[in-house]
PDB file of C-alpha atoms in Angstrom:
ATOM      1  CA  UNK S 997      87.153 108.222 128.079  1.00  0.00           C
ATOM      2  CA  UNK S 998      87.941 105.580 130.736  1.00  0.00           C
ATOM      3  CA  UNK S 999      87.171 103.028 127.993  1.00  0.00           C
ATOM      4  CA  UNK S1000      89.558 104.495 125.002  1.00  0.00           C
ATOM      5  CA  UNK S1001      92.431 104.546 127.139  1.00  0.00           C
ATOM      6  CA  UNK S1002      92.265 101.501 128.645  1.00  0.00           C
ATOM      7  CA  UNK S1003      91.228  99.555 125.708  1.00  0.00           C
ATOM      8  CA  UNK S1004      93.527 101.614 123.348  1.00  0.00           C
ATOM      9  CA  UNK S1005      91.010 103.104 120.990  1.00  0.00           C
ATOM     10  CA  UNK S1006      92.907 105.907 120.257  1.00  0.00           C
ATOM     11  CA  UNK S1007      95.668 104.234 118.374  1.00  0.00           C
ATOM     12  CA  UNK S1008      92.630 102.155 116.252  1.00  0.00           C
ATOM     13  CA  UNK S1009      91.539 103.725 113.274  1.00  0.00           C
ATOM     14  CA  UNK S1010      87.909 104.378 111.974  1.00  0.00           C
ATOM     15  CA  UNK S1011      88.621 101.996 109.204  1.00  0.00           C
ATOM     16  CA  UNK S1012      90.298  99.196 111.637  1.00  0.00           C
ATOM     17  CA  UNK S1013      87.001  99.278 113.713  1.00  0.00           C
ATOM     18  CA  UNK S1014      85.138  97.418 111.240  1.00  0.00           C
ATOM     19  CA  UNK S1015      87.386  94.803 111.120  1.00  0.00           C
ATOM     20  CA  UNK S1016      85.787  93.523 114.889  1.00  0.00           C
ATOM     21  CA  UNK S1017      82.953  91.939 114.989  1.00  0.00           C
ATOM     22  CA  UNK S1018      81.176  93.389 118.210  1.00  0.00           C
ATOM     23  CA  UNK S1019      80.767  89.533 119.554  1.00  0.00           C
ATOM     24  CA  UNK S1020      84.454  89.206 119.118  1.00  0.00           C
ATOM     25  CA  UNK S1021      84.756  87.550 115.671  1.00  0.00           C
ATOM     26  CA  UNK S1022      87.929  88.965 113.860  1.00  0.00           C
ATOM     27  CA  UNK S1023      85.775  90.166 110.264  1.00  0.00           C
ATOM     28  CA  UNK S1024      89.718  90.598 109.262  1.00  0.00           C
ATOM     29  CA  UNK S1025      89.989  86.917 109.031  1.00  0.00           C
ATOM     30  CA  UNK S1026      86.901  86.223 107.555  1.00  0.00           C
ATOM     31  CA  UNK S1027      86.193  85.034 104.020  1.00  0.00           C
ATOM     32  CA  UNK S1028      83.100  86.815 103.591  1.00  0.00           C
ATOM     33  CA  UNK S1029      85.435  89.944 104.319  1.00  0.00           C
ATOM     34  CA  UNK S1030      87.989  89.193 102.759  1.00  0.00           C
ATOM     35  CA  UNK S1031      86.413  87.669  99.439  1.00  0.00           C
ATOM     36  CA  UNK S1032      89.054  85.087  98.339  1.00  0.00           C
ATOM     37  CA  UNK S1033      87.021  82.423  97.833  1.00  0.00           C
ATOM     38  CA  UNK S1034      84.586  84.343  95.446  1.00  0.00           C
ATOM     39  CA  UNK S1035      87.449  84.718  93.416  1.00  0.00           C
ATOM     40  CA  UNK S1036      88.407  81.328  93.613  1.00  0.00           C
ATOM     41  CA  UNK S1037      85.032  80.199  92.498  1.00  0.00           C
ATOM     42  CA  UNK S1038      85.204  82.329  89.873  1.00  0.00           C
ATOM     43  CA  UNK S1039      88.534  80.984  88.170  1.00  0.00           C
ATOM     44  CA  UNK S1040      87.595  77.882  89.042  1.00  0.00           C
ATOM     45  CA  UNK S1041      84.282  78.376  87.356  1.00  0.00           C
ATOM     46  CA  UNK S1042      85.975  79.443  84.141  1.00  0.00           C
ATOM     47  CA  UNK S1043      88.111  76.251  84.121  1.00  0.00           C
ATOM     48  CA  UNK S1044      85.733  74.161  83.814  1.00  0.00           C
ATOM     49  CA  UNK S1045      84.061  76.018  81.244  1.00  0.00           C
ATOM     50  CA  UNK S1046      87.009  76.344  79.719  1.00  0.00           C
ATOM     51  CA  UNK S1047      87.522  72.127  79.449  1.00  0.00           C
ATOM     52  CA  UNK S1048      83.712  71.504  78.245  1.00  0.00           C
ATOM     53  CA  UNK S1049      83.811  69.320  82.128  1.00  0.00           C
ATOM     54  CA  UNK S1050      80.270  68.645  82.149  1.00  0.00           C
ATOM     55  CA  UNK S1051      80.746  66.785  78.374  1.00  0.00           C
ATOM     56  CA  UNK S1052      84.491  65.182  79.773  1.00  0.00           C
ATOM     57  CA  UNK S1053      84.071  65.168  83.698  1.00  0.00           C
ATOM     58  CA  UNK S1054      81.740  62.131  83.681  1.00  0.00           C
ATOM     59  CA  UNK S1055      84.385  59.615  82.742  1.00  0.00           C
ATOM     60  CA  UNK S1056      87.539  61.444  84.319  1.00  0.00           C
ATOM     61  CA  UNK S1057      85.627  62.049  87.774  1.00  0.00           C
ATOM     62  CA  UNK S1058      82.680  59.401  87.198  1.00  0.00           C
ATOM     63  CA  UNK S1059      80.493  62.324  88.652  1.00  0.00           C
ATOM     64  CA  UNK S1060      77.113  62.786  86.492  1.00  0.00           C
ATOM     65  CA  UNK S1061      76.457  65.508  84.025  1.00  0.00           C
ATOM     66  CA  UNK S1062      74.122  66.928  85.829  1.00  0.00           C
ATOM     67  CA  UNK S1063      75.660  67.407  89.395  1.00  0.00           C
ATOM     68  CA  UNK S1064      78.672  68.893  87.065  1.00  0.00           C
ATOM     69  CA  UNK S1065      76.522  71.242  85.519  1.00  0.00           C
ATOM     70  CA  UNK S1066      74.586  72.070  89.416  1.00  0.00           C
ATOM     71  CA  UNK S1067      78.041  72.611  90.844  1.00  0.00           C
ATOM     72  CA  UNK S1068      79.351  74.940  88.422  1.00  0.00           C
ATOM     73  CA  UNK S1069      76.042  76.737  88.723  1.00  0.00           C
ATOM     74  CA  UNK S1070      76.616  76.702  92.170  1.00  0.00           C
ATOM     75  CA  UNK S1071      80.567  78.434  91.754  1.00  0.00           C
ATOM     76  CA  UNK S1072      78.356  81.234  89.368  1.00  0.00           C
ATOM     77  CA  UNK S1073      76.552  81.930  92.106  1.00  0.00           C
ATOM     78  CA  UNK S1074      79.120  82.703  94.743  1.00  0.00           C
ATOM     79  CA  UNK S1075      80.905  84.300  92.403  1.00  0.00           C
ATOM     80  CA  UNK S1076      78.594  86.842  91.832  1.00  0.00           C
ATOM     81  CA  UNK S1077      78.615  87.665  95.823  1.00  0.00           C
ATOM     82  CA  UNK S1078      79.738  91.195  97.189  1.00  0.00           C
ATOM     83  CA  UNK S1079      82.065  91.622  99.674  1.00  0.00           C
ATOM     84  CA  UNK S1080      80.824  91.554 103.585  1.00  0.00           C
ATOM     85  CA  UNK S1081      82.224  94.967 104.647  1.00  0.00           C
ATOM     86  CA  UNK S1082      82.187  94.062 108.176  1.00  0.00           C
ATOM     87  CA  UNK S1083      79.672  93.814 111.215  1.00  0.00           C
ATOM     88  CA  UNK S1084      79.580  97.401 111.831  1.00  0.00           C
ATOM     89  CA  UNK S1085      79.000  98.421 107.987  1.00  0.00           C
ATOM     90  CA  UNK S1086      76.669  95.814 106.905  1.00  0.00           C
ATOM     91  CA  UNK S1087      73.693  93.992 108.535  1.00  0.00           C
ATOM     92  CA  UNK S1088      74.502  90.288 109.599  1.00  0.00           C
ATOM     93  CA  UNK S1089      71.099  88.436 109.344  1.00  0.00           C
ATOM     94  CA  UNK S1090      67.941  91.050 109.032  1.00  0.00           C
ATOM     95  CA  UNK S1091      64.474  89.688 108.364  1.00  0.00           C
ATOM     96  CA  UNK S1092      61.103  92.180 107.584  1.00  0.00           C
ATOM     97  CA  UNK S1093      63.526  95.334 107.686  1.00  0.00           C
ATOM     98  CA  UNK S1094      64.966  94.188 111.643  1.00  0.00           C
ATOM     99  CA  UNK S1095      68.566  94.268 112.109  1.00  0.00           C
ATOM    100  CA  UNK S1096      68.514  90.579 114.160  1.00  0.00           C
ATOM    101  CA  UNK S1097      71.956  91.242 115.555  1.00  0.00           C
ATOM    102  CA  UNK S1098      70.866  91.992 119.053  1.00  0.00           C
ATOM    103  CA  UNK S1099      74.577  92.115 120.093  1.00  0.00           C
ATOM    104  CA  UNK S1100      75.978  94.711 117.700  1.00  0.00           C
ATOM    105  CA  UNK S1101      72.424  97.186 118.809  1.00  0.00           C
ATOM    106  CA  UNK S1102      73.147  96.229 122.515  1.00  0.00           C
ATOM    107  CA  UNK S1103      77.152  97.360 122.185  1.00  0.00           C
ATOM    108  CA  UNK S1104      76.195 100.286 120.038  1.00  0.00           C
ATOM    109  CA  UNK S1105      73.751 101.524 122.149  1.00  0.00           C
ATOM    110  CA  UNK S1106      76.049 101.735 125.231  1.00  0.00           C
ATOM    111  CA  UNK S1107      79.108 102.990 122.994  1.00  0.00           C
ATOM    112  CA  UNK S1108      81.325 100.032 123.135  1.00  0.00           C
ATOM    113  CA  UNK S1109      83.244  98.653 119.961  1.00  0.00           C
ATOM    114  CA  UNK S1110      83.040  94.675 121.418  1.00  0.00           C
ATOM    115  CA  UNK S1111      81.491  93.322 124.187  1.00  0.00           C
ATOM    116  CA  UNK S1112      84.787  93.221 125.885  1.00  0.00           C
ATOM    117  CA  UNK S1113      84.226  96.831 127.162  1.00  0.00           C
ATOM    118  CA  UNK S1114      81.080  95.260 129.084  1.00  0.00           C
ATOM    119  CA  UNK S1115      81.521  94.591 132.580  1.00  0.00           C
ATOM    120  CA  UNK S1116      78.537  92.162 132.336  1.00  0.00           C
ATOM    121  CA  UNK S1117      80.966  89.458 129.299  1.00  0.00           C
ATOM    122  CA  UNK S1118      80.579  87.199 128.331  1.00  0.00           C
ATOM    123  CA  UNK S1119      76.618  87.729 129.272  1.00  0.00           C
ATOM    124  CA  UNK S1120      75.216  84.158 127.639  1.00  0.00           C
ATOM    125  CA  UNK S1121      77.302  82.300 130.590  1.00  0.00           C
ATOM    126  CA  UNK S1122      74.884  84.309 133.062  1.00  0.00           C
ATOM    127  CA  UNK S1123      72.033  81.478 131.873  1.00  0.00           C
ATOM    128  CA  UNK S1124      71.617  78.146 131.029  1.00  0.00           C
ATOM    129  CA  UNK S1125      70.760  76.565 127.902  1.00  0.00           C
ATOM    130  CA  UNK S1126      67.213  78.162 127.858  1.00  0.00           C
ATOM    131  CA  UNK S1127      68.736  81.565 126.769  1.00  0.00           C
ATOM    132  CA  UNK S1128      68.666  80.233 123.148  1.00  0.00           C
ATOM    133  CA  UNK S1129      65.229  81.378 123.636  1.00  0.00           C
ATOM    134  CA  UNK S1130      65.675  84.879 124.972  1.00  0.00           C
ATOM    135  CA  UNK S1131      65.606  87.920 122.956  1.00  0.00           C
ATOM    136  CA  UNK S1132      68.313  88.923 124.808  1.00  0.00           C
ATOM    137  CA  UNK S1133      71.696  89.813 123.285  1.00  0.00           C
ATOM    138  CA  UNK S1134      73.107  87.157 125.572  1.00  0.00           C
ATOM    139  CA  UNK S1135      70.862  84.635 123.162  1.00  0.00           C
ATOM    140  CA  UNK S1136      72.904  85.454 119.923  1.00  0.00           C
ATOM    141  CA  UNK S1137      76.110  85.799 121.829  1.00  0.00           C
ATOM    142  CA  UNK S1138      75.750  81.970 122.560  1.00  0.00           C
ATOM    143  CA  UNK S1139      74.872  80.919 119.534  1.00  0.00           C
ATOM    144  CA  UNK S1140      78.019  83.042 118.111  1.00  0.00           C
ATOM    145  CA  UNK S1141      80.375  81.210 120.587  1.00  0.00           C
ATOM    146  CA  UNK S1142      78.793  78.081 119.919  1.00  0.00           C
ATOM    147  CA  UNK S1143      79.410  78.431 116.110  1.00  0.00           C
ATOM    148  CA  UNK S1144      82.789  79.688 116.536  1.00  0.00           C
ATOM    149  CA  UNK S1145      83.856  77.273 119.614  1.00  0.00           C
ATOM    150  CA  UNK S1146      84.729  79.823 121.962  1.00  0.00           C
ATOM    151  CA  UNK S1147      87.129  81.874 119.913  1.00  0.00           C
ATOM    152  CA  UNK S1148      85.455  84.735 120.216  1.00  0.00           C
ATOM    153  CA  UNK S1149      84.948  84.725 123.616  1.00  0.00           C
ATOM    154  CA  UNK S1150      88.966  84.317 123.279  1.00  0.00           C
ATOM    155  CA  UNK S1151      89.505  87.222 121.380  1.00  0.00           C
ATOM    156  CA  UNK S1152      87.460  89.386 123.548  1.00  0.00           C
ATOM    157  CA  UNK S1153      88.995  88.262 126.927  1.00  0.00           C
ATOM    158  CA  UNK S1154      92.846  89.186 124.812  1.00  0.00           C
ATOM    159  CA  UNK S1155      91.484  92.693 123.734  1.00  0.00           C
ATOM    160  CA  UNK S1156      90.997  93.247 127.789  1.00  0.00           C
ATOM    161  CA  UNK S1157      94.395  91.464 128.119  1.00  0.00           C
ATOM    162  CA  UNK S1158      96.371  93.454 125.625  1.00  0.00           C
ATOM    163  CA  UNK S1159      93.748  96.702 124.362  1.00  0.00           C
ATOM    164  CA  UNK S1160      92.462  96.863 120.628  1.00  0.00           C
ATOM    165  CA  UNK S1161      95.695  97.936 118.685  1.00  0.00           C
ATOM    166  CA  UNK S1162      97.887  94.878 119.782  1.00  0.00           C
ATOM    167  CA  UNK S1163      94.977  92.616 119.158  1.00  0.00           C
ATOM    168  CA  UNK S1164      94.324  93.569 115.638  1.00  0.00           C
ATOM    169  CA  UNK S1165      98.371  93.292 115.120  1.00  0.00           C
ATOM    170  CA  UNK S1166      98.125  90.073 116.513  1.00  0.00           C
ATOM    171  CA  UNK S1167      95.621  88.868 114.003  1.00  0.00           C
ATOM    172  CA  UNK S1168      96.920  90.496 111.034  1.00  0.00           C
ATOM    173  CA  UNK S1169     100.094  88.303 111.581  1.00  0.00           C
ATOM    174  CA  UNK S1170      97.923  85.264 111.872  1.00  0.00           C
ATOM    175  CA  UNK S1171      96.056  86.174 108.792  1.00  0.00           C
ATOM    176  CA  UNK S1172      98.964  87.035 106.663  1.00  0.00           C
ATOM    177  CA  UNK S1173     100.109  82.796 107.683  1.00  0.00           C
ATOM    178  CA  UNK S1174      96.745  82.014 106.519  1.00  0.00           C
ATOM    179  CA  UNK S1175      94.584  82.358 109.621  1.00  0.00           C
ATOM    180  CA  UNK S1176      90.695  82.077 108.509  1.00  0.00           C
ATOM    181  CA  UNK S1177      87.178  82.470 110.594  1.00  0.00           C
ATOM    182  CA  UNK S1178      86.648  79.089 109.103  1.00  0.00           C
ATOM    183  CA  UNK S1179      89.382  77.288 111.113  1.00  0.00           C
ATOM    184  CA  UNK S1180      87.779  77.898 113.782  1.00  0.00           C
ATOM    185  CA  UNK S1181      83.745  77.156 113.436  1.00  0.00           C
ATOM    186  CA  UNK S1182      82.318  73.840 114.260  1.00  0.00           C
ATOM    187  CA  UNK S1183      80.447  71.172 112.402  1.00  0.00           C
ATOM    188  CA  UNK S1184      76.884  71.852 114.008  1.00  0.00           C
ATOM    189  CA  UNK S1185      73.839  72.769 112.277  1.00  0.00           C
ATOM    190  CA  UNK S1186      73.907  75.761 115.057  1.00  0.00           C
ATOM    191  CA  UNK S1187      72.096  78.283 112.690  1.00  0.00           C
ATOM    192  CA  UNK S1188      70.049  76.063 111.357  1.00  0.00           C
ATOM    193  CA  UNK S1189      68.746  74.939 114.542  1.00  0.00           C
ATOM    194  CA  UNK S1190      68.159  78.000 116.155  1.00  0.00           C
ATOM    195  CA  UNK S1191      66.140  79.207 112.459  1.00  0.00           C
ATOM    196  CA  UNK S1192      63.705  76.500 113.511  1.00  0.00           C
ATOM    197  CA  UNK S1193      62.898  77.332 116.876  1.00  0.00           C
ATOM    198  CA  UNK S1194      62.979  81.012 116.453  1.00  0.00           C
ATOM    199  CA  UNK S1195      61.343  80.659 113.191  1.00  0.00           C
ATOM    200  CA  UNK S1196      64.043  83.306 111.409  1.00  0.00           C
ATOM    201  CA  UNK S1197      64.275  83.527 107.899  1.00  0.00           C
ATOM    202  CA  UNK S1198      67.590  84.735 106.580  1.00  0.00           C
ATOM    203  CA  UNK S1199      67.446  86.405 103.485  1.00  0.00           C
ATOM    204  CA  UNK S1200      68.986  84.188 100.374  1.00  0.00           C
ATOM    205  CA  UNK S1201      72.522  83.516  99.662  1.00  0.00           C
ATOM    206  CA  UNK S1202      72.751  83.373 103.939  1.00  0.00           C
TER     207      UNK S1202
END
């Protein structure tokens, strides 16, 4: 009880919840969420169908016929994605039947929404770079923060600032001015670093 009221839960609906990531990524502002860009791909896919590109696009774009014909392939394919309905819906990464988000089970399983409830956040900064190799939640919590420089870390320090319901309004304003996930990760092969030392295989289409 201590938790809804200061955190506001009781003005957040059912729905709304699975637009927080538990880590503190805002799902609202993410592509995979929101499914624009398999959309885009689509139309854009048709276009170029439409102008016979891979016969005309070698001369107009000097690209080859074949990495024409591989990219449109490629715009097919994302096309055909399904929405991500969210962290707490859907499973992030899951290999041999395992949910791998250790940081969704460890907030579930003490009855928090986001790890801003948790007295013990942002838990990766309690180690040093070796908890990349713990199984710990704190492990996957770095590697989130890492891929999304800090902003979720950000976002979960301004839910304890401001409770859930003015934080969601916040970022619903940002989205609707065209606020996306992907203004905010970084350039490093983070996932695909940590899949080699932890030997993870996402499932394809990750």
């Amino acid at each position: 009880m201590e938790n809804r009221e200061r955190f506001d839960l009781e003005r957040v609906s059912r729905e709304e919840h699975r637009l927080i990531a538990p880590c503190g990524i805002y799902c609202g502002a993410c592509d995979l969420f929101l499914g624009r860009s398999r959309e885009h791909a689509k139309e854009l896919s048709r276009i170029m169908k439409g102008f016979n590109m891979i016969d005309v696009g070698p001369p107009i774009m000097r690209v080859e016929q074949e990495k024409i014909r591989e990219f449109i392939e490629i715009l097919d394919n994302w096309s055909r994605g399904e929405k991500c309905p969210g962290c707490w819906e859907g499973v992030c990464w899951e290999s041999s039947g395992t949910t791998a988000c250790l940081v969704r089970e460890c907030t579930k399983k003490q009855g928090f929404l986001t790890c801003a409830e948790c007295e013990k956040m942002p838990c990766h900064e309690h180690h040093g770079d070796e908890v990349i190799e713990s199984p710990q939640a704190g492990a996957w919590l770095q590697i989130v923060t890492k891929r999304y420089s800090g902003w979720n870390i950000d976002n979960l320090r301004r839910i304890r600032e401001i409770g859930y319901r003015r934080f969601i309004d916040e970022m619903e304003k940002k989205v609707k001015s065209g606020f996306l996930t992907s203004d905010v990760i970084g350039s490093e092969m983070i996932l695909s670093e940590f899949r080699k030392r932890r030997k993870v295989k996402l499932p394809e289409g990750e």
